[in-house]
PDB file of C-alpha atoms in Angstrom:
ATOM      1  CA  UNK R 782      69.329 118.021  86.275  1.00  0.00           C
ATOM      2  CA  UNK R 783      69.264 114.389  85.250  1.00  0.00           C
ATOM      3  CA  UNK R 784      71.342 112.081  87.364  1.00  0.00           C
ATOM      4  CA  UNK R 785      72.147 108.259  87.652  1.00  0.00           C
ATOM      5  CA  UNK R 786      72.861 106.447  90.759  1.00  0.00           C
ATOM      6  CA  UNK R 787      75.569 103.672  90.443  1.00  0.00           C
ATOM      7  CA  UNK R 788      77.654 101.586  92.887  1.00  0.00           C
ATOM      8  CA  UNK R 789      80.664  99.244  92.839  1.00  0.00           C
ATOM      9  CA  UNK R 790      80.550  96.958  96.028  1.00  0.00           C
ATOM     10  CA  UNK R 791      78.126  99.387  97.611  1.00  0.00           C
ATOM     11  CA  UNK R 792      80.590 102.363  97.138  1.00  0.00           C
ATOM     12  CA  UNK R 793      78.041 104.535  95.694  1.00  0.00           C
ATOM     13  CA  UNK R 794      78.102 107.946  93.858  1.00  0.00           C
ATOM     14  CA  UNK R 795      75.789 110.144  92.082  1.00  0.00           C
ATOM     15  CA  UNK R 796      76.744 110.340  88.430  1.00  0.00           C
ATOM     16  CA  UNK R 797      75.965 113.252  86.117  1.00  0.00           C
ATOM     17  CA  UNK R 798      76.405 113.094  82.270  1.00  0.00           C
ATOM     18  CA  UNK R 799      78.005 116.245  81.295  1.00  0.00           C
ATOM     19  CA  UNK R 800      77.722 115.339  77.705  1.00  0.00           C
ATOM     20  CA  UNK R 801      74.223 116.556  78.210  1.00  0.00           C
ATOM     21  CA  UNK R 802      74.103 118.314  81.423  1.00  0.00           C
ATOM     22  CA  UNK R 803      75.897 121.308  82.825  1.00  0.00           C
ATOM     23  CA  UNK R 804      77.205 121.556  86.324  1.00  0.00           C
ATOM     24  CA  UNK R 805      78.462 125.089  87.419  1.00  0.00           C
ATOM     25  CA  UNK R 806      79.665 124.393  90.989  1.00  0.00           C
ATOM     26  CA  UNK R 807      80.392 120.698  91.374  1.00  0.00           C
ATOM     27  CA  UNK R 808      81.996 121.187  94.894  1.00  0.00           C
ATOM     28  CA  UNK R 809      79.000 122.674  96.449  1.00  0.00           C
ATOM     29  CA  UNK R 810      76.665 120.285  94.494  1.00  0.00           C
ATOM     30  CA  UNK R 811      78.641 117.286  95.774  1.00  0.00           C
ATOM     31  CA  UNK R 812      77.809 118.250  99.486  1.00  0.00           C
ATOM     32  CA  UNK R 813      74.105 118.696  98.726  1.00  0.00           C
ATOM     33  CA  UNK R 814      73.485 115.828  96.375  1.00  0.00           C
ATOM     34  CA  UNK R 815      75.443 113.277  98.304  1.00  0.00           C
ATOM     35  CA  UNK R 816      73.391 113.903 101.482  1.00  0.00           C
ATOM     36  CA  UNK R 817      71.673 110.870 102.418  1.00  0.00           C
ATOM     37  CA  UNK R 818      68.777 112.658 104.119  1.00  0.00           C
ATOM     38  CA  UNK R 819      68.323 115.753 101.968  1.00  0.00           C
ATOM     39  CA  UNK R 820      69.774 114.857  98.568  1.00  0.00           C
ATOM     40  CA  UNK R 821      69.995 111.747  96.517  1.00  0.00           C
ATOM     41  CA  UNK R 822      72.590 110.233  98.921  1.00  0.00           C
ATOM     42  CA  UNK R 823      76.063 108.681  98.202  1.00  0.00           C
ATOM     43  CA  UNK R 824      79.627 108.726  98.944  1.00  0.00           C
ATOM     44  CA  UNK R 825      79.997 111.599  96.683  1.00  0.00           C
ATOM     45  CA  UNK R 826      79.407 113.105  93.083  1.00  0.00           C
ATOM     46  CA  UNK R 827      81.097 111.985  89.909  1.00  0.00           C
ATOM     47  CA  UNK R 828      80.818 113.784  86.457  1.00  0.00           C
ATOM     48  CA  UNK R 829      81.234 112.051  83.206  1.00  0.00           C
ATOM     49  CA  UNK R 830      82.778 114.632  80.974  1.00  0.00           C
ATOM     50  CA  UNK R 831      84.077 114.966  77.370  1.00  0.00           C
ATOM     51  CA  UNK R 832      87.808 114.748  77.073  1.00  0.00           C
ATOM     52  CA  UNK R 833      90.384 116.004  74.617  1.00  0.00           C
ATOM     53  CA  UNK R 834      92.585 112.978  75.116  1.00  0.00           C
ATOM     54  CA  UNK R 835      90.138 110.124  75.647  1.00  0.00           C
ATOM     55  CA  UNK R 836      86.441 109.296  74.991  1.00  0.00           C
ATOM     56  CA  UNK R 837      85.491 110.327  78.441  1.00  0.00           C
ATOM     57  CA  UNK R 838      86.722 112.031  81.479  1.00  0.00           C
ATOM     58  CA  UNK R 839      85.987 111.461  85.038  1.00  0.00           C
ATOM     59  CA  UNK R 840      85.755 114.075  87.792  1.00  0.00           C
ATOM     60  CA  UNK R 841      85.331 112.803  91.249  1.00  0.00           C
ATOM     61  CA  UNK R 842      84.151 114.769  94.393  1.00  0.00           C
ATOM     62  CA  UNK R 843      83.845 113.451  97.858  1.00  0.00           C
ATOM     63  CA  UNK R 844      80.938 113.894 100.080  1.00  0.00           C
ATOM     64  CA  UNK R 845      82.528 116.924 101.767  1.00  0.00           C
ATOM     65  CA  UNK R 846      82.955 118.586  98.346  1.00  0.00           C
ATOM     66  CA  UNK R 847      86.768 118.048  98.008  1.00  0.00           C
ATOM     67  CA  UNK R 848      87.907 116.712  94.574  1.00  0.00           C
ATOM     68  CA  UNK R 849      89.769 113.540  94.381  1.00  0.00           C
ATOM     69  CA  UNK R 850      92.266 112.552  91.572  1.00  0.00           C
ATOM     70  CA  UNK R 851      91.174 108.986  91.332  1.00  0.00           C
ATOM     71  CA  UNK R 852      88.482 106.490  92.346  1.00  0.00           C
ATOM     72  CA  UNK R 853      88.636 102.911  91.430  1.00  0.00           C
ATOM     73  CA  UNK R 854      85.034 101.922  91.967  1.00  0.00           C
ATOM     74  CA  UNK R 855      84.042 105.237  90.385  1.00  0.00           C
ATOM     75  CA  UNK R 856      86.099 104.766  87.175  1.00  0.00           C
ATOM     76  CA  UNK R 857      84.663 101.141  86.759  1.00  0.00           C
ATOM     77  CA  UNK R 858      81.218 102.789  86.936  1.00  0.00           C
ATOM     78  CA  UNK R 859      82.139 105.616  84.407  1.00  0.00           C
ATOM     79  CA  UNK R 860      83.326 103.030  81.934  1.00  0.00           C
ATOM     80  CA  UNK R 861      80.078 100.989  82.467  1.00  0.00           C
ATOM     81  CA  UNK R 862      77.927 104.053  81.960  1.00  0.00           C
ATOM     82  CA  UNK R 863      79.959 105.255  78.902  1.00  0.00           C
ATOM     83  CA  UNK R 864      79.382 101.856  77.093  1.00  0.00           C
ATOM     84  CA  UNK R 865      75.826 101.154  78.085  1.00  0.00           C
ATOM     85  CA  UNK R 866      74.727 104.621  77.199  1.00  0.00           C
ATOM     86  CA  UNK R 867      76.545 104.891  73.868  1.00  0.00           C
ATOM     87  CA  UNK R 868      79.217 107.382  74.768  1.00  0.00           C
ATOM     88  CA  UNK R 869      81.693 104.860  73.525  1.00  0.00           C
ATOM     89  CA  UNK R 870      81.267 102.101  70.908  1.00  0.00           C
ATOM     90  CA  UNK R 871      83.908  99.695  71.931  1.00  0.00           C
ATOM     91  CA  UNK R 872      84.478  97.664  75.128  1.00  0.00           C
ATOM     92  CA  UNK R 873      87.980  98.784  75.524  1.00  0.00           C
ATOM     93  CA  UNK R 874      88.793 102.449  75.827  1.00  0.00           C
ATOM     94  CA  UNK R 875      90.498 105.109  78.023  1.00  0.00           C
ATOM     95  CA  UNK R 876      89.115 107.038  80.692  1.00  0.00           C
ATOM     96  CA  UNK R 877      90.862 110.484  81.628  1.00  0.00           C
ATOM     97  CA  UNK R 878      91.103 110.815  85.353  1.00  0.00           C
ATOM     98  CA  UNK R 879      92.873 113.326  87.647  1.00  0.00           C
ATOM     99  CA  UNK R 880      95.623 110.751  87.940  1.00  0.00           C
ATOM    100  CA  UNK R 881      96.050 110.203  84.325  1.00  0.00           C
ATOM    101  CA  UNK R 882      94.495 107.860  81.638  1.00  0.00           C
ATOM    102  CA  UNK R 883      93.128 104.476  82.856  1.00  0.00           C
ATOM    103  CA  UNK R 884      92.421 101.750  80.332  1.00  0.00           C
ATOM    104  CA  UNK R 885      89.015 100.081  80.889  1.00  0.00           C
ATOM    105  CA  UNK R 886      87.588  96.910  79.572  1.00  0.00           C
ATOM    106  CA  UNK R 887      83.709  96.511  79.884  1.00  0.00           C
ATOM    107  CA  UNK R 888      82.970  92.795  80.372  1.00  0.00           C
ATOM    108  CA  UNK R 889      79.439  91.239  80.574  1.00  0.00           C
ATOM    109  CA  UNK R 890      78.989  91.495  84.397  1.00  0.00           C
ATOM    110  CA  UNK R 891      82.177  93.282  85.439  1.00  0.00           C
ATOM    111  CA  UNK R 892      84.646  95.930  84.552  1.00  0.00           C
ATOM    112  CA  UNK R 893      88.290  95.588  84.405  1.00  0.00           C
ATOM    113  CA  UNK R 894      90.573  98.727  84.894  1.00  0.00           C
ATOM    114  CA  UNK R 895      94.335  99.054  84.403  1.00  0.00           C
ATOM    115  CA  UNK R 896      95.100 101.103  87.610  1.00  0.00           C
ATOM    116  CA  UNK R 897      98.336 102.192  86.296  1.00  0.00           C
ATOM    117  CA  UNK R 898     101.643 102.345  88.105  1.00  0.00           C
ATOM    118  CA  UNK R 899     101.381 101.930  91.837  1.00  0.00           C
ATOM    119  CA  UNK R 900     104.345 103.412  94.059  1.00  0.00           C
ATOM    120  CA  UNK R 901     105.641 103.231  97.618  1.00  0.00           C
ATOM    121  CA  UNK R 902     105.364 106.577  99.042  1.00  0.00           C
ATOM    122  CA  UNK R 903     107.861 106.219 101.771  1.00  0.00           C
ATOM    123  CA  UNK R 904     109.430 103.410 103.833  1.00  0.00           C
ATOM    124  CA  UNK R 905     107.936  99.857 103.199  1.00  0.00           C
ATOM    125  CA  UNK R 906     107.178  99.634 106.942  1.00  0.00           C
ATOM    126  CA  UNK R 907     107.110 103.072 108.358  1.00  0.00           C
ATOM    127  CA  UNK R 908     106.632 103.694 112.156  1.00  0.00           C
ATOM    128  CA  UNK R 909     103.774 106.135 112.892  1.00  0.00           C
ATOM    129  CA  UNK R 910     102.075 107.360 116.144  1.00  0.00           C
ATOM    130  CA  UNK R 911      98.290 107.768 115.825  1.00  0.00           C
ATOM    131  CA  UNK R 912      96.407 109.423 118.567  1.00  0.00           C
ATOM    132  CA  UNK R 913      99.182 108.369 121.041  1.00  0.00           C
ATOM    133  CA  UNK R 914      99.324 104.870 119.859  1.00  0.00           C
ATOM    134  CA  UNK R 915     102.631 103.628 118.242  1.00  0.00           C
ATOM    135  CA  UNK R 916     102.027 101.465 115.014  1.00  0.00           C
ATOM    136  CA  UNK R 917     103.455 101.117 111.583  1.00  0.00           C
ATOM    137  CA  UNK R 918     101.988 101.428 108.112  1.00  0.00           C
ATOM    138  CA  UNK R 919     102.865 101.191 104.331  1.00  0.00           C
ATOM    139  CA  UNK R 920     102.221 104.543 102.461  1.00  0.00           C
ATOM    140  CA  UNK R 921     101.196 103.790  98.902  1.00  0.00           C
ATOM    141  CA  UNK R 922     100.372 106.163  96.038  1.00  0.00           C
ATOM    142  CA  UNK R 923      97.688 105.139  93.512  1.00  0.00           C
ATOM    143  CA  UNK R 924      97.159 108.393  92.073  1.00  0.00           C
ATOM    144  CA  UNK R 925      95.871 109.384  95.511  1.00  0.00           C
ATOM    145  CA  UNK R 926      97.481 108.879  98.970  1.00  0.00           C
ATOM    146  CA  UNK R 927      97.026 105.676 101.080  1.00  0.00           C
ATOM    147  CA  UNK R 928      98.289 104.197 104.304  1.00  0.00           C
ATOM    148  CA  UNK R 929      97.991 100.464 104.828  1.00  0.00           C
ATOM    149  CA  UNK R 930      97.865  99.259 108.403  1.00  0.00           C
ATOM    150  CA  UNK R 931      98.295  95.381 109.024  1.00  0.00           C
ATOM    151  CA  UNK R 932      95.703  93.969 111.638  1.00  0.00           C
ATOM    152  CA  UNK R 933      96.571  90.741 113.574  1.00  0.00           C
ATOM    153  CA  UNK R 934      93.138  88.888 113.029  1.00  0.00           C
ATOM    154  CA  UNK R 935      89.805  88.922 111.255  1.00  0.00           C
ATOM    155  CA  UNK R 936      88.009  89.517 114.529  1.00  0.00           C
ATOM    156  CA  UNK R 937      90.329  92.545 115.277  1.00  0.00           C
ATOM    157  CA  UNK R 938      89.676  94.029 111.687  1.00  0.00           C
ATOM    158  CA  UNK R 939      85.898  93.636 112.312  1.00  0.00           C
ATOM    159  CA  UNK R 940      86.060  95.089 115.781  1.00  0.00           C
ATOM    160  CA  UNK R 941      87.622  98.501 114.696  1.00  0.00           C
ATOM    161  CA  UNK R 942      85.503 101.524 115.513  1.00  0.00           C
ATOM    162  CA  UNK R 943      86.479 103.457 112.405  1.00  0.00           C
ATOM    163  CA  UNK R 944      83.919 106.145 113.060  1.00  0.00           C
ATOM    164  CA  UNK R 945      85.666 106.935 116.118  1.00  0.00           C
ATOM    165  CA  UNK R 946      89.360 106.452 115.248  1.00  0.00           C
ATOM    166  CA  UNK R 947      89.271 107.165 111.574  1.00  0.00           C
ATOM    167  CA  UNK R 948      89.716 110.959 111.687  1.00  0.00           C
ATOM    168  CA  UNK R 949      92.948 110.651 113.576  1.00  0.00           C
ATOM    169  CA  UNK R 950      94.306 108.537 110.674  1.00  0.00           C
ATOM    170  CA  UNK R 951      92.905 110.635 107.879  1.00  0.00           C
ATOM    171  CA  UNK R 952      94.156 113.902 109.123  1.00  0.00           C
ATOM    172  CA  UNK R 953      97.616 112.643 110.500  1.00  0.00           C
ATOM    173  CA  UNK R 954     100.295 115.334 110.180  1.00  0.00           C
ATOM    174  CA  UNK R 955     102.388 112.817 108.171  1.00  0.00           C
ATOM    175  CA  UNK R 956      99.781 113.509 105.286  1.00  0.00           C
ATOM    176  CA  UNK R 957      99.196 117.164 105.288  1.00  0.00           C
ATOM    177  CA  UNK R 958      96.388 116.874 102.517  1.00  0.00           C
ATOM    178  CA  UNK R 959      94.729 113.877 104.299  1.00  0.00           C
ATOM    179  CA  UNK R 960      95.068 110.238 103.380  1.00  0.00           C
ATOM    180  CA  UNK R 961      92.921 107.265 102.770  1.00  0.00           C
ATOM    181  CA  UNK R 962      93.607 104.698 105.444  1.00  0.00           C
ATOM    182  CA  UNK R 963      93.185 100.920 104.841  1.00  0.00           C
ATOM    183  CA  UNK R 964      93.304  98.177 107.594  1.00  0.00           C
ATOM    184  CA  UNK R 965      94.464  94.859 106.198  1.00  0.00           C
ATOM    185  CA  UNK R 966      94.214  91.283 107.560  1.00  0.00           C
ATOM    186  CA  UNK R 967      96.016  88.789 105.514  1.00  0.00           C
ATOM    187  CA  UNK R 968      93.924  85.414 105.432  1.00  0.00           C
ATOM    188  CA  UNK R 969      96.203  83.699 102.918  1.00  0.00           C
ATOM    189  CA  UNK R 970      98.534  84.750 100.042  1.00  0.00           C
ATOM    190  CA  UNK R 971      95.545  84.652  97.690  1.00  0.00           C
ATOM    191  CA  UNK R 972      92.986  86.322 100.079  1.00  0.00           C
ATOM    192  CA  UNK R 973      93.020  89.625 101.770  1.00  0.00           C
ATOM    193  CA  UNK R 974      90.397  91.405 104.026  1.00  0.00           C
ATOM    194  CA  UNK R 975      90.250  95.092 104.447  1.00  0.00           C
ATOM    195  CA  UNK R 976      88.113  98.022 105.819  1.00  0.00           C
ATOM    196  CA  UNK R 977      88.851 101.641 104.497  1.00  0.00           C
ATOM    197  CA  UNK R 978      88.373 105.130 105.997  1.00  0.00           C
ATOM    198  CA  UNK R 979      88.258 107.389 102.994  1.00  0.00           C
ATOM    199  CA  UNK R 980      89.558 110.765 102.940  1.00  0.00           C
ATOM    200  CA  UNK R 981      86.603 113.145 102.702  1.00  0.00           C
ATOM    201  CA  UNK R 982      84.016 110.513 103.077  1.00  0.00           C
ATOM    202  CA  UNK R 983      84.601 108.394 106.196  1.00  0.00           C
ATOM    203  CA  UNK R 984      84.223 104.698 106.190  1.00  0.00           C
ATOM    204  CA  UNK R 985      82.809 103.306 102.950  1.00  0.00           C
ATOM    205  CA  UNK R 986      81.767  99.726 101.849  1.00  0.00           C
ATOM    206  CA  UNK R 987      84.497  99.640  99.257  1.00  0.00           C
ATOM    207  CA  UNK R 988      87.309 101.523  97.759  1.00  0.00           C
ATOM    208  CA  UNK R 989      89.068 100.478  94.430  1.00  0.00           C
ATOM    209  CA  UNK R 990      92.172 102.553  94.868  1.00  0.00           C
ATOM    210  CA  UNK R 991      92.331 101.238  98.525  1.00  0.00           C
ATOM    211  CA  UNK R 992      92.113  97.624  97.344  1.00  0.00           C
ATOM    212  CA  UNK R 993      94.867  98.249  94.958  1.00  0.00           C
ATOM    213  CA  UNK R 994      96.882  99.762  97.659  1.00  0.00           C
ATOM    214  CA  UNK R 995      96.404  96.811 100.084  1.00  0.00           C
ATOM    215  CA  UNK R 996      97.259  94.346  97.293  1.00  0.00           C
ATOM    216  CA  UNK R 997     100.310  96.279  96.515  1.00  0.00           C
ATOM    217  CA  UNK R 998     101.486  96.634 100.145  1.00  0.00           C
ATOM    218  CA  UNK R 999     100.757  92.980 100.827  1.00  0.00           C
ATOM    219  CA  UNK R1000     102.875  91.742  97.723  1.00  0.00           C
ATOM    220  CA  UNK R1001     105.728  94.193  98.490  1.00  0.00           C
ATOM    221  CA  UNK R1002     105.861  92.754 102.050  1.00  0.00           C
ATOM    222  CA  UNK R1003     105.855  89.153 100.630  1.00  0.00           C
ATOM    223  CA  UNK R1004     102.493  88.451 102.207  1.00  0.00           C
ATOM    224  CA  UNK R1005     100.429  87.879  99.033  1.00  0.00           C
ATOM    225  CA  UNK R1006     100.653  86.349  95.480  1.00  0.00           C
ATOM    226  CA  UNK R1007     100.645  88.296  92.411  1.00  0.00           C
ATOM    227  CA  UNK R1008      96.897  87.764  91.977  1.00  0.00           C
ATOM    228  CA  UNK R1009      94.702  88.244  94.977  1.00  0.00           C
ATOM    229  CA  UNK R1010      90.867  88.403  95.974  1.00  0.00           C
ATOM    230  CA  UNK R1011      90.474  91.391  98.167  1.00  0.00           C
ATOM    231  CA  UNK R1012      87.305  91.189 100.390  1.00  0.00           C
ATOM    232  CA  UNK R1013      85.565  94.499 101.311  1.00  0.00           C
ATOM    233  CA  UNK R1014      82.571  95.126 103.353  1.00  0.00           C
ATOM    234  CA  UNK R1015      80.611  95.570 100.005  1.00  0.00           C
ATOM    235  CA  UNK R1016      82.016  92.449  98.214  1.00  0.00           C
ATOM    236  CA  UNK R1017      85.274  91.309  96.655  1.00  0.00           C
ATOM    237  CA  UNK R1018      87.549  92.597  93.957  1.00  0.00           C
ATOM    238  CA  UNK R1019      90.258  90.792  91.912  1.00  0.00           C
ATOM    239  CA  UNK R1020      93.727  92.550  91.786  1.00  0.00           C
ATOM    240  CA  UNK R1021      96.576  91.357  89.626  1.00  0.00           C
ATOM    241  CA  UNK R1022     100.093  92.707  89.175  1.00  0.00           C
ATOM    242  CA  UNK R1023     100.939  92.689  85.444  1.00  0.00           C
ATOM    243  CA  UNK R1024     104.306  92.137  83.864  1.00  0.00           C
ATOM    244  CA  UNK R1025     104.842  95.982  83.359  1.00  0.00           C
ATOM    245  CA  UNK R1026     104.153  96.527  87.110  1.00  0.00           C
ATOM    246  CA  UNK R1027     100.719  97.933  86.725  1.00  0.00           C
ATOM    247  CA  UNK R1028      97.803  96.641  88.610  1.00  0.00           C
ATOM    248  CA  UNK R1029      94.581  95.343  86.972  1.00  0.00           C
ATOM    249  CA  UNK R1030      91.315  95.543  89.034  1.00  0.00           C
ATOM    250  CA  UNK R1031      88.345  93.732  88.212  1.00  0.00           C
ATOM    251  CA  UNK R1032      84.871  94.063  89.851  1.00  0.00           C
ATOM    252  CA  UNK R1033      81.248  95.022  89.429  1.00  0.00           C
ATOM    253  CA  UNK R1034      79.730  98.258  88.303  1.00  0.00           C
ATOM    254  CA  UNK R1035      76.058  98.627  88.699  1.00  0.00           C
ATOM    255  CA  UNK R1036      73.534 101.280  87.616  1.00  0.00           C
ATOM    256  CA  UNK R1037      70.805 101.492  90.305  1.00  0.00           C
ATOM    257  CA  UNK R1038      68.381 104.169  89.298  1.00  0.00           C
ATOM    258  CA  UNK R1039      67.991 107.329  87.352  1.00  0.00           C
ATOM    259  CA  UNK R1040      66.099 110.403  88.302  1.00  0.00           C
ATOM    260  CA  UNK R1041      65.901 114.299  88.209  1.00  0.00           C
ATOM    261  CA  UNK R1042      67.444 116.476  90.865  1.00  0.00           C
ATOM    262  CA  UNK R1043      65.929 119.791  91.356  1.00  0.00           C
ATOM    263  CA  UNK R1044      69.117 121.708  92.184  1.00  0.00           C
ATOM    264  CA  UNK R1045      68.991 124.915  94.162  1.00  0.00           C
TER     265      UNK R1045
END
């Protein structure tokens, strides 16, 4: 089975072109192929598929085999692959995702995505107790669930032991299907810093939907301007709230290598 490894800010997935390859059991394949010791290695598996309503369709699977509806870094890479490999002929086109259609524009070095409508999924500042600690968060829906937690300083953000505390946030009873958890420090109205513990994958270097959720939460709480740079462990993304309420995300999408996976 031919595959391509791609990454957006270090958020890396194994991509399979289902215009030419067939995947019978993507849930099981995701667990095997994403293993960084016994497989190709990555944060999960993404299938680039034919679509009845768009030029291409994205199916995204986390490293634990669970299927997600949306992945911001993933959809940028799908758009880049589709254009570079001739699946589409124009630089602007729609990508079908589990969360609906997402409009993409492939630029020279980056890819821009209309992330669609972002919604508050509860109270703007909602109290919550995580592992016995009382805190607060902003619940956000970006086609998948997010919880954004404010952190007092950049040092505190860097000092978080997400490997230890992350599971308690991901599996909190407030979110029976699990949640992506973002930890946000506001440096200025134009610059935000975040770390993310992704549902089904653990801490990753970047999360596009997470960056969108962070930008939305900061803007709604009057902490950020309508256009911001979000700094993640793997690099930076540009987020802008459009006049129709949608969010536009712009960032890199890089093809790393291709190969042949000998599936079981």
